[in-house]
mmCIF file of C-alpha atoms and ligand atoms in Angstrom:
data_model
loop_
_atom_site.group_PDB
_atom_site.id
_atom_site.type_symbol
_atom_site.label_atom_id
_atom_site.label_comp_id
_atom_site.label_asym_id
_atom_site.label_seq_id
_atom_site.Cartn_x
_atom_site.Cartn_y
_atom_site.Cartn_z
ATOM 1 C CA MET A 1 78.448 30.009 -2.933
ATOM 2 C CA ILE A 2 76.849 32.379 -0.374
ATOM 3 C CA THR A 3 73.651 33.931 -1.874
ATOM 4 C CA THR A 4 70.212 35.433 -1.013
ATOM 5 C CA ASN A 5 68.849 34.043 -4.286
ATOM 6 C CA ILE A 6 65.998 31.607 -3.395
ATOM 7 C CA ASP A 7 65.444 30.676 -7.169
ATOM 8 C CA LYS A 8 69.049 29.355 -7.245
ATOM 9 C CA ALA A 9 68.507 27.502 -3.938
ATOM 10 C CA GLY A 10 65.204 26.046 -5.217
ATOM 11 C CA ASP A 11 66.930 24.822 -8.361
ATOM 12 C CA VAL A 12 69.643 23.053 -6.483
ATOM 13 C CA LEU A 13 67.070 21.426 -4.115
ATOM 14 C CA ASN A 14 64.915 20.356 -7.087
ATOM 15 C CA GLN A 15 68.046 18.528 -8.434
ATOM 16 C CA GLY A 16 68.140 16.487 -5.209
ATOM 17 C CA LYS A 17 71.119 18.302 -3.726
ATOM 18 C CA LEU A 18 71.574 20.084 -0.423
ATOM 19 C CA VAL A 19 71.270 23.807 0.505
ATOM 20 C CA VAL A 20 71.974 25.583 3.765
ATOM 21 C CA ILE A 21 68.924 27.592 4.977
ATOM 22 C CA PRO A 22 68.732 30.317 7.579
ATOM 23 C CA THR A 23 66.152 29.966 10.401
ATOM 24 C CA GLU A 24 65.480 32.160 13.439
ATOM 25 C CA THR A 25 67.207 29.533 15.642
ATOM 26 C CA VAL A 26 70.222 28.186 13.819
ATOM 27 C CA TYR A 27 71.230 27.443 10.186
ATOM 28 C CA GLY A 28 69.934 24.148 8.729
ATOM 29 C CA LEU A 29 71.459 21.708 6.243
ATOM 30 C CA ALA A 30 68.419 21.089 4.120
ATOM 31 C CA GLY A 31 67.293 18.644 1.492
ATOM 32 C CA ASN A 32 64.035 17.296 -0.061
ATOM 33 C CA ALA A 33 62.190 15.435 2.632
ATOM 34 C CA PHE A 34 60.688 13.063 -0.016
ATOM 35 C CA ASP A 35 64.087 12.196 -1.542
ATOM 36 C CA GLU A 36 65.974 9.413 0.199
ATOM 37 C CA ASN A 37 69.208 10.154 -1.607
ATOM 38 C CA ALA A 38 69.139 13.695 -0.295
ATOM 39 C CA ILE A 39 68.335 12.486 3.158
ATOM 40 C CA ASN A 40 71.298 10.097 3.116
ATOM 41 C CA ALA A 41 73.517 13.032 1.897
ATOM 42 C CA ILE A 42 72.664 15.059 4.947
ATOM 43 C CA PHE A 43 73.640 12.193 7.308
ATOM 44 C CA SER A 44 76.913 11.697 5.564
ATOM 45 C CA LEU A 45 77.881 15.291 5.246
ATOM 46 C CA LYS A 46 77.207 15.788 8.974
ATOM 47 C CA ASN A 47 78.712 12.519 9.925
ATOM 48 C CA ARG A 48 75.596 11.957 11.964
ATOM 49 C CA PRO A 49 74.449 8.549 13.133
ATOM 50 C CA LYS A 50 71.301 7.284 11.355
ATOM 51 C CA SER A 51 69.756 6.540 14.776
ATOM 52 C CA ASN A 52 69.349 10.397 15.259
ATOM 53 C CA PRO A 53 66.172 11.470 13.516
ATOM 54 C CA LEU A 54 65.719 14.746 11.598
ATOM 55 C CA ILE A 55 63.230 17.680 11.766
ATOM 56 C CA VAL A 56 60.898 18.299 8.825
ATOM 57 C CA HIS A 57 60.415 22.024 8.036
ATOM 58 C CA ILE A 58 57.027 23.001 6.596
ATOM 59 C CA LYS A 59 55.652 26.161 5.007
ATOM 60 C CA SER A 60 52.315 26.445 6.740
ATOM 61 C CA LEU A 61 50.122 25.155 9.556
ATOM 62 C CA GLU A 62 47.840 23.558 6.913
ATOM 63 C CA TYR A 63 50.701 21.532 5.545
ATOM 64 C CA LEU A 64 51.085 19.755 8.916
ATOM 65 C CA GLU A 65 48.376 17.331 7.753
ATOM 66 C CA LYS A 66 50.563 16.078 4.975
ATOM 67 C CA VAL A 67 53.242 15.061 7.456
ATOM 68 C CA ALA A 68 51.385 13.936 10.527
ATOM 69 C CA SER A 69 48.685 11.301 10.672
ATOM 70 C CA HIS A 70 47.269 12.456 14.023
ATOM 71 C CA ILE A 71 47.481 15.927 15.590
ATOM 72 C CA PRO A 72 46.349 16.120 19.210
ATOM 73 C CA GLU A 73 44.275 19.126 20.342
ATOM 74 C CA LYS A 74 47.225 20.366 22.462
ATOM 75 C CA ALA A 75 49.510 20.193 19.441
ATOM 76 C CA LYS A 76 47.068 22.329 17.448
ATOM 77 C CA LEU A 77 47.000 24.918 20.243
ATOM 78 C CA LEU A 78 50.725 25.091 20.437
ATOM 79 C CA ALA A 79 51.208 25.313 16.641
ATOM 80 C CA ALA A 80 48.516 28.066 16.307
ATOM 81 C CA LYS A 81 50.241 30.024 19.037
ATOM 82 C CA PHE A 82 53.971 29.586 18.333
ATOM 83 C CA TRP A 83 54.287 28.972 14.565
ATOM 84 C CA PRO A 84 56.137 30.147 12.648
ATOM 85 C CA GLY A 85 58.629 29.895 15.467
ATOM 86 C CA PRO A 86 61.097 27.900 17.627
ATOM 87 C CA LEU A 87 58.764 25.057 18.496
ATOM 88 C CA THR A 88 59.193 21.489 17.078
ATOM 89 C CA LEU A 89 56.260 19.129 17.559
ATOM 90 C CA VAL A 90 56.795 15.335 17.547
ATOM 91 C CA LEU A 91 53.688 13.604 16.111
ATOM 92 C CA SER A 92 52.587 10.331 14.629
ATOM 93 C CA LYS A 93 53.945 10.194 11.114
ATOM 94 C CA LYS A 94 52.198 9.806 7.714
ATOM 95 C CA PRO A 95 53.446 6.597 5.850
ATOM 96 C CA GLU A 96 54.986 8.858 3.246
ATOM 97 C CA ILE A 97 57.540 10.118 5.701
ATOM 98 C CA SER A 98 60.642 8.044 5.301
ATOM 99 C CA ASP A 99 62.012 5.851 8.015
ATOM 100 C CA LEU A 100 65.411 7.487 7.325
ATOM 101 C CA ILE A 101 63.924 10.791 8.631
ATOM 102 C CA THR A 102 62.456 9.280 11.780
ATOM 103 C CA ALA A 103 65.165 6.743 12.507
ATOM 104 C CA GLY A 104 62.561 4.049 12.193
ATOM 105 C CA LYS A 105 60.257 5.581 14.799
ATOM 106 C CA ASP A 106 56.543 5.996 14.062
ATOM 107 C CA THR A 107 56.749 9.680 15.053
ATOM 108 C CA VAL A 108 58.032 12.616 13.075
ATOM 109 C CA ALA A 109 59.461 15.977 14.331
ATOM 110 C CA VAL A 110 58.132 18.987 12.537
ATOM 111 C CA ARG A 111 58.278 22.767 12.666
ATOM 112 C CA MET A 112 57.548 25.971 10.690
ATOM 113 C CA PRO A 113 60.561 28.147 10.905
ATOM 114 C CA ASN A 114 60.200 31.856 11.320
ATOM 115 C CA HIS A 115 62.476 33.313 8.654
ATOM 116 C CA ASP A 116 61.277 35.237 5.597
ATOM 117 C CA LEU A 117 63.846 33.887 3.171
ATOM 118 C CA THR A 118 63.328 30.266 4.029
ATOM 119 C CA LEU A 119 59.498 30.556 4.176
ATOM 120 C CA SER A 120 59.690 32.083 0.691
ATOM 121 C CA LEU A 121 61.850 29.208 -0.403
ATOM 122 C CA LEU A 122 59.527 26.659 1.071
ATOM 123 C CA ASN A 123 56.632 28.317 -0.709
ATOM 124 C CA LYS A 124 58.389 27.791 -4.089
ATOM 125 C CA LEU A 125 58.912 24.093 -3.453
ATOM 126 C CA ASP A 126 56.475 21.311 -3.602
ATOM 127 C CA PHE A 127 58.131 19.349 -0.885
ATOM 128 C CA PRO A 128 59.066 20.149 2.751
ATOM 129 C CA LEU A 129 62.713 20.295 3.791
ATOM 130 C CA VAL A 130 64.439 17.953 6.298
ATOM 131 C CA ALA A 131 67.146 20.032 7.995
ATOM 132 C CA PRO A 132 69.333 19.292 10.983
ATOM 133 C CA SER A 133 71.556 22.076 12.190
ATOM 134 C CA ALA A 134 74.318 22.780 9.598
ATOM 135 C CA ASN A 135 77.311 21.668 11.723
ATOM 136 C CA PRO A 136 79.279 18.373 11.922
ATOM 137 C CA PHE A 137 77.631 15.983 14.433
ATOM 138 C CA GLY A 138 78.238 17.121 18.042
ATOM 139 C CA SER A 139 79.861 20.535 17.282
ATOM 140 C CA ILE A 140 78.645 24.081 17.757
ATOM 141 C CA SER A 141 75.494 24.991 15.708
ATOM 142 C CA PRO A 142 76.035 27.796 13.137
ATOM 143 C CA THR A 143 74.186 31.105 13.604
ATOM 144 C CA CYS A 144 75.514 32.927 10.521
ATOM 145 C CA ALA A 145 76.599 31.969 7.035
ATOM 146 C CA ALA A 146 80.311 32.395 8.012
ATOM 147 C CA HIS A 147 80.075 29.614 10.508
ATOM 148 C CA VAL A 148 78.631 27.314 7.948
ATOM 149 C CA MET A 149 81.382 28.158 5.407
ATOM 150 C CA HIS A 150 83.887 27.332 8.137
ATOM 151 C CA TYR A 151 82.525 23.864 8.438
ATOM 152 C CA PHE A 152 81.509 23.004 4.877
ATOM 153 C CA GLU A 153 82.984 25.528 2.503
ATOM 154 C CA ASN A 154 83.918 23.133 -0.227
ATOM 155 C CA GLU A 155 80.970 20.730 0.126
ATOM 156 C CA LEU A 156 78.054 23.039 -0.666
ATOM 157 C CA GLU A 157 76.803 24.587 -3.846
ATOM 158 C CA VAL A 158 74.465 27.023 -2.073
ATOM 159 C CA VAL A 159 74.438 28.678 1.414
ATOM 160 C CA LEU A 160 71.468 30.903 1.696
ATOM 161 C CA ASP A 161 72.475 33.913 3.694
ATOM 162 C CA GLY A 162 69.729 35.189 5.966
ATOM 163 C CA GLY A 163 72.000 37.195 8.175
ATOM 164 C CA ASP A 164 72.616 36.490 11.876
ATOM 165 C CA CYS A 165 69.968 34.227 13.464
ATOM 166 C CA THR A 166 67.657 36.493 15.542
ATOM 167 C CA ILE A 167 67.353 33.815 18.353
ATOM 168 C CA GLY A 168 70.513 31.810 18.033
ATOM 169 C CA ILE A 169 69.481 28.703 20.050
ATOM 170 C CA GLU A 170 67.672 25.607 18.714
ATOM 171 C CA SER A 171 63.934 25.069 18.916
ATOM 172 C CA THR A 172 62.180 23.483 21.852
ATOM 173 C CA ILE A 173 60.954 19.917 21.045
ATOM 174 C CA VAL A 174 57.698 18.731 22.411
ATOM 175 C CA GLY A 175 55.848 15.432 22.037
ATOM 176 C CA PHE A 176 52.586 13.890 23.208
ATOM 177 C CA GLU A 177 52.584 10.572 25.174
ATOM 178 C CA GLU A 178 48.946 9.477 25.911
ATOM 179 C CA GLU A 179 47.565 12.784 27.308
ATOM 180 C CA GLU A 180 50.871 13.933 28.588
ATOM 181 C CA VAL A 181 52.870 16.834 27.035
ATOM 182 C CA VAL A 182 56.580 15.942 27.074
ATOM 183 C CA VAL A 183 59.566 18.141 26.463
ATOM 184 C CA TYR A 184 62.414 16.134 24.691
ATOM 185 C CA ARG A 185 64.726 19.088 24.198
ATOM 186 C CA LEU A 186 64.971 22.370 26.036
ATOM 187 C CA GLY A 187 65.228 25.192 23.501
ATOM 188 C CA THR A 188 64.361 28.676 22.784
ATOM 189 C CA LEU A 189 60.698 28.520 23.831
ATOM 190 C CA PRO A 190 60.762 28.449 27.672
ATOM 191 C CA LEU A 191 58.702 25.767 29.424
ATOM 192 C CA GLU A 192 56.560 28.412 31.178
ATOM 193 C CA GLU A 193 55.272 29.714 27.855
ATOM 194 C CA ILE A 194 54.357 26.182 26.765
ATOM 195 C CA GLU A 195 52.697 25.444 30.101
ATOM 196 C CA ALA A 196 50.579 28.665 29.849
ATOM 197 C CA ILE A 197 48.943 27.115 26.774
ATOM 198 C CA VAL A 198 48.589 23.384 27.618
ATOM 199 C CA GLY A 199 49.193 23.121 31.385
ATOM 200 C CA SER A 200 51.980 21.259 32.992
ATOM 201 C CA VAL A 201 54.601 19.397 30.937
ATOM 202 C CA THR A 202 57.042 16.559 31.724
ATOM 203 C CA LEU A 203 60.746 16.992 30.927
ATOM 204 C CA LYS A 204 62.439 13.939 29.380
ATOM 205 C CA ASN A 205 65.545 15.497 27.936
ATOM 206 C CA SER A 206 68.224 12.897 28.711
ATOM 207 C CA THR A 207 68.971 9.579 27.291
ATOM 208 C CA SER A 208 69.053 8.134 30.870
ATOM 209 C CA VAL A 209 65.447 9.352 31.470
ATOM 210 C CA ASN A 210 64.323 8.619 27.983
ATOM 211 C CA PRO A 211 66.149 6.291 25.708
ATOM 212 C CA GLN A 212 63.560 7.169 23.081
ATOM 213 C CA ALA A 213 64.902 10.602 22.583
ATOM 214 C CA PRO A 214 67.920 10.313 20.499
ATOM 215 C CA GLY A 215 70.187 13.324 19.987
ATOM 216 C CA MET A 216 70.266 14.112 23.669
ATOM 217 C CA GLN A 217 73.846 13.057 23.968
ATOM 218 C CA GLU A 218 75.560 13.932 27.174
ATOM 219 C CA ARG A 219 78.218 15.713 25.128
ATOM 220 C CA HIS A 220 76.958 18.038 22.378
ATOM 221 C CA TYR A 221 77.219 21.656 21.046
ATOM 222 C CA ALA A 222 80.831 21.316 22.087
ATOM 223 C CA PRO A 223 83.801 23.545 21.271
ATOM 224 C CA ASN A 224 86.997 21.737 20.371
ATOM 225 C CA LYS A 225 88.916 23.499 23.134
ATOM 226 C CA GLN A 226 88.777 22.205 26.675
ATOM 227 C CA SER A 227 85.735 23.798 28.207
ATOM 228 C CA TYR A 228 84.448 24.230 31.833
ATOM 229 C CA LEU A 229 81.197 25.471 33.374
ATOM 230 C CA THR A 230 81.084 27.208 36.764
ATOM 231 C CA GLU A 231 78.778 29.379 38.893
ATOM 232 C CA ASN A 232 81.702 31.446 39.998
ATOM 233 C CA VAL A 233 84.392 32.077 37.464
ATOM 234 C CA ASP A 234 86.629 34.042 39.824
ATOM 235 C CA GLN A 235 86.654 31.268 42.443
ATOM 236 C CA PHE A 236 87.029 28.663 39.733
ATOM 237 C CA LEU A 237 90.228 30.322 38.369
ATOM 238 C CA MET A 238 91.672 30.608 41.862
ATOM 239 C CA LEU A 239 91.116 26.842 42.517
ATOM 240 C CA ASN A 240 92.322 25.609 39.186
ATOM 241 C CA SER A 241 95.696 26.376 37.673
ATOM 242 C CA LEU A 242 94.670 27.252 34.120
ATOM 243 C CA ASP A 243 96.357 29.835 31.917
ATOM 244 C CA ASN A 244 95.442 31.673 28.808
ATOM 245 C CA VAL A 245 91.818 31.277 29.540
ATOM 246 C CA GLY A 246 88.892 32.566 27.424
ATOM 247 C CA VAL A 247 85.925 33.399 29.664
ATOM 248 C CA ILE A 248 82.353 33.626 28.469
ATOM 249 C CA SER A 249 80.324 35.426 31.098
ATOM 250 C CA PHE A 250 76.693 36.291 31.296
ATOM 251 C CA GLN A 251 76.516 39.837 32.403
ATOM 252 C CA SER A 252 79.550 41.169 34.223
ATOM 253 C CA GLU A 253 83.222 41.439 33.368
ATOM 254 C CA ILE A 254 85.412 39.274 35.545
ATOM 255 C CA LEU A 255 88.914 40.532 36.540
ATOM 256 C CA SER A 256 91.723 38.014 36.703
ATOM 257 C CA PRO A 257 95.333 37.874 35.336
ATOM 258 C CA ARG A 258 94.567 34.296 34.143
ATOM 259 C CA ILE A 259 92.031 35.570 31.673
ATOM 260 C CA SER A 260 93.356 36.541 28.286
ATOM 261 C CA GLN A 261 90.138 37.085 26.449
ATOM 262 C CA GLN A 262 86.633 37.610 27.785
ATOM 263 C CA ILE A 263 83.216 37.919 26.106
ATOM 264 C CA VAL A 264 80.309 39.342 28.193
ATOM 265 C CA LEU A 265 77.123 38.087 26.441
ATOM 266 C CA SER A 266 74.747 40.750 27.633
ATOM 267 C CA SER A 267 75.926 43.626 29.862
ATOM 268 C CA LYS A 268 72.283 44.560 30.536
ATOM 269 C CA GLY A 269 71.624 41.033 31.813
ATOM 270 C CA ASP A 270 69.091 40.227 29.062
ATOM 271 C CA LEU A 271 68.642 36.435 28.530
ATOM 272 C CA LYS A 272 67.567 36.726 24.940
ATOM 273 C CA GLU A 273 70.486 38.874 23.968
ATOM 274 C CA ALA A 274 72.956 36.585 25.826
ATOM 275 C CA SER A 275 71.499 33.484 24.085
ATOM 276 C CA ARG A 276 71.754 35.130 20.608
ATOM 277 C CA ASN A 277 75.410 35.823 21.289
ATOM 278 C CA LEU A 278 76.432 32.479 22.833
ATOM 279 C CA TYR A 279 77.161 30.226 19.873
ATOM 280 C CA LYS A 280 79.014 33.089 18.160
ATOM 281 C CA ALA A 281 81.179 33.559 21.223
ATOM 282 C CA MET A 282 81.936 29.796 21.276
ATOM 283 C CA HIS A 283 82.912 29.837 17.536
ATOM 284 C CA GLN A 284 85.143 32.872 18.211
ATOM 285 C CA PHE A 285 87.058 31.348 21.052
ATOM 286 C CA ASP A 286 87.297 27.968 19.271
ATOM 287 C CA LEU A 287 89.234 29.753 16.476
ATOM 288 C CA SER A 288 91.185 32.044 18.822
ATOM 289 C CA SER A 289 94.474 31.501 20.586
ATOM 290 C CA VAL A 290 92.983 30.811 24.069
ATOM 291 C CA ASP A 291 93.888 27.316 25.505
ATOM 292 C CA CYS A 292 90.617 26.715 27.264
ATOM 293 C CA ILE A 293 87.202 28.174 27.707
ATOM 294 C CA VAL A 294 85.362 28.811 31.047
ATOM 295 C CA PHE A 295 81.653 29.448 30.906
ATOM 296 C CA GLU A 296 79.685 31.238 33.630
ATOM 297 C CA THR A 297 76.359 29.612 34.519
ATOM 298 C CA PHE A 298 73.305 31.513 33.359
ATOM 299 C CA PRO A 299 70.503 32.563 35.818
ATOM 300 C CA LYS A 300 68.320 29.602 36.490
ATOM 301 C CA VAL A 301 65.078 30.863 34.965
ATOM 302 C CA GLY A 302 63.284 30.616 31.563
ATOM 303 C CA LEU A 303 65.745 30.608 28.719
ATOM 304 C CA GLY A 304 68.563 30.416 31.252
ATOM 305 C CA LEU A 305 67.555 26.851 32.045
ATOM 306 C CA THR A 306 67.901 25.932 28.389
ATOM 307 C CA ILE A 307 71.276 27.549 28.145
ATOM 308 C CA ASN A 308 72.651 25.862 31.226
ATOM 309 C CA ASP A 309 71.515 22.522 29.745
ATOM 310 C CA LYS A 310 73.412 23.297 26.495
ATOM 311 C CA LEU A 311 76.501 24.434 28.449
ATOM 312 C CA LYS A 312 76.473 21.375 30.550
ATOM 313 C CA ARG A 313 76.533 19.259 27.409
ATOM 314 C CA ALA A 314 79.111 21.590 25.750
ATOM 315 C CA THR A 315 81.508 21.167 28.725
ATOM 316 C CA THR A 316 81.100 17.404 29.281
ATOM 317 C CA GLN A 317 84.466 15.908 28.660
ATOM 318 C CA LYS A 318 85.067 13.711 25.690
ATOM 319 C CA GLN A 319 84.841 9.966 26.584
HETATM 320 O O1 LIG B 401 66.001 24.965 15.829
HETATM 321 C C1 LIG B 401 66.060 23.815 15.385
HETATM 322 O O2 LIG B 401 65.327 22.854 15.724
HETATM 323 C C2 LIG B 401 67.097 23.553 14.215
HETATM 324 C C3 LIG B 401 66.718 24.317 12.961
HETATM 325 C C4 LIG B 401 67.639 24.033 11.844
HETATM 326 O O3 LIG B 401 65.371 23.943 12.675
HETATM 327 N N1 LIG B 401 67.274 22.147 13.947
HETATM 328 C C5 LIG B 401 67.928 21.256 14.790
HETATM 329 O O4 LIG B 401 68.029 20.032 14.307
HETATM 330 O O5 LIG B 401 68.248 21.622 15.894
HETATM 331 P P1 LIG B 401 68.969 18.923 14.840
HETATM 332 O O6 LIG B 401 68.930 17.844 13.824
HETATM 333 O O7 LIG B 401 70.258 19.439 15.225
HETATM 334 O O8 LIG B 401 68.178 18.371 16.135
HETATM 335 C C6 LIG B 401 66.955 17.622 15.948
HETATM 336 C C7 LIG B 401 66.587 17.018 17.210
HETATM 337 C C8 LIG B 401 67.468 15.860 17.523
HETATM 338 O O9 LIG B 401 67.882 15.937 18.877
HETATM 339 C C9 LIG B 401 66.567 14.583 17.333
HETATM 340 O O10 LIG B 401 66.867 13.546 18.125
HETATM 341 C C10 LIG B 401 65.236 15.248 17.623
HETATM 342 O O11 LIG B 401 65.328 16.448 17.034
HETATM 343 N N2 LIG B 401 64.165 14.413 16.980
HETATM 344 C C11 LIG B 401 63.880 14.293 15.658
HETATM 345 N N3 LIG B 401 62.826 13.535 15.427
HETATM 346 C C12 LIG B 401 62.472 13.044 16.665
HETATM 347 C C13 LIG B 401 61.394 12.206 17.075
HETATM 348 N N4 LIG B 401 60.566 11.547 16.246
HETATM 349 N N5 LIG B 401 61.233 11.949 18.465
HETATM 350 C C14 LIG B 401 62.084 12.577 19.352
HETATM 351 N N6 LIG B 401 63.062 13.461 18.981
HETATM 352 C C15 LIG B 401 63.227 13.661 17.662
HETATM 353 MG MG1 LIG B 402 72.064 20.042 16.058
#
C-alpha cells in the first residue's frame, strides 16, 4: 500500500519486513540494518548480487559513531557541511555492521538522507536502515512512488510516499584512503563542492580503475529500450537510420521527422532541474511506444559530469 503513515511503516520494519522510503535523491528499499533476514530480503527482491554492498541510512550526525569505528577529520567536515544530504561516506565499519551489508569489506557506506518523512521514521526506530535504490538491479532508479509500484507492486506491504524526489539523482560516494579523499561514485553533490571543503579529490569510479568499488558496473541505470548517447542529436539521427525515436534533450527542442516523442529536461538550461526530470523521462519513454531512446549529452560541468557518467552507463549495450 502507498501511505504517508510512518507509524505503519515503523510497525512493518519492526517486524523485520521491508518498506520503501523516500529520500531527496531516489526512493530506497529499506530494512533493519541489524537484521540479517531483512538484509537478505533486500538482495533477493532486487535480484542484486551479494558482492554489491549497501548504504546505511542514519538519523543524525551523532549516530555515525554507532556505525563507523573511525571517522577521519575530513569526513567530519564533509558530514557537518552536507548532512542531511546527498553525500555517502565510506568509513571503517564497527564490528556490529554485518558483512552482508558491506559485502565482506571492512568499510561501510553511510549517509543521512534529507527527507522529513524518512527522518521522522528513522527517529522512531531504534535501528538504522539499509536501503539500496528501490529498483531491480541495473534498472532505472525510482524518483516517485508510482515508479516503485511499477517495479514491486505486489511484493511490498508499505511504500512510504514522500512525493517526487527533489533531487532525483543518487548521492555522491566518498571514501578515505590513507590521507586521500576518493570519489567512488559521481552523484548529486558536485566534486567542486567537495573540493571546496577538503581540497583535491581522486576519482575512482570505474571497476577498471578500482575493482574495490563494486556497483560501478559499466551498464547501469538502464532503460529496457535500446538507448544511445550523443553530443549532437540532429547529426546522430542523420547518420543512423532509426525510426520512432524518443529524444531526451537537455535544453532545446530538436526538429526531425524521425523523432516521434521528445522530452526537453530544462528549457531554461538549469542542470538541477534537468537532473530532477531525467529518471522520470527515462521511465516515461521505457513505458511508451517509442522504439529507441536517444539522449543528448549534458554540459560538461558540475552536475552535468555526473549525469553524463550515468547516461554513459545507461546507454552501454547489454553484453
Ligand atoms: O542516493 C543514494 O545513495 C540512494 C538512496 C536510496 O540513499 N541509494 C543508492 O543505493 O543509490 P545503491 O544501493 O543503489 O548504491 C549504493 C552504492 C553501490 O554502488 C555500492 O557499491 C556502493 O554504494 N557502496 C556501498 N558500500 C560501499 C563500500 N563499503 N565501499 C565502496 N562502495 C560502496
Ligand atoms: Mg542503485
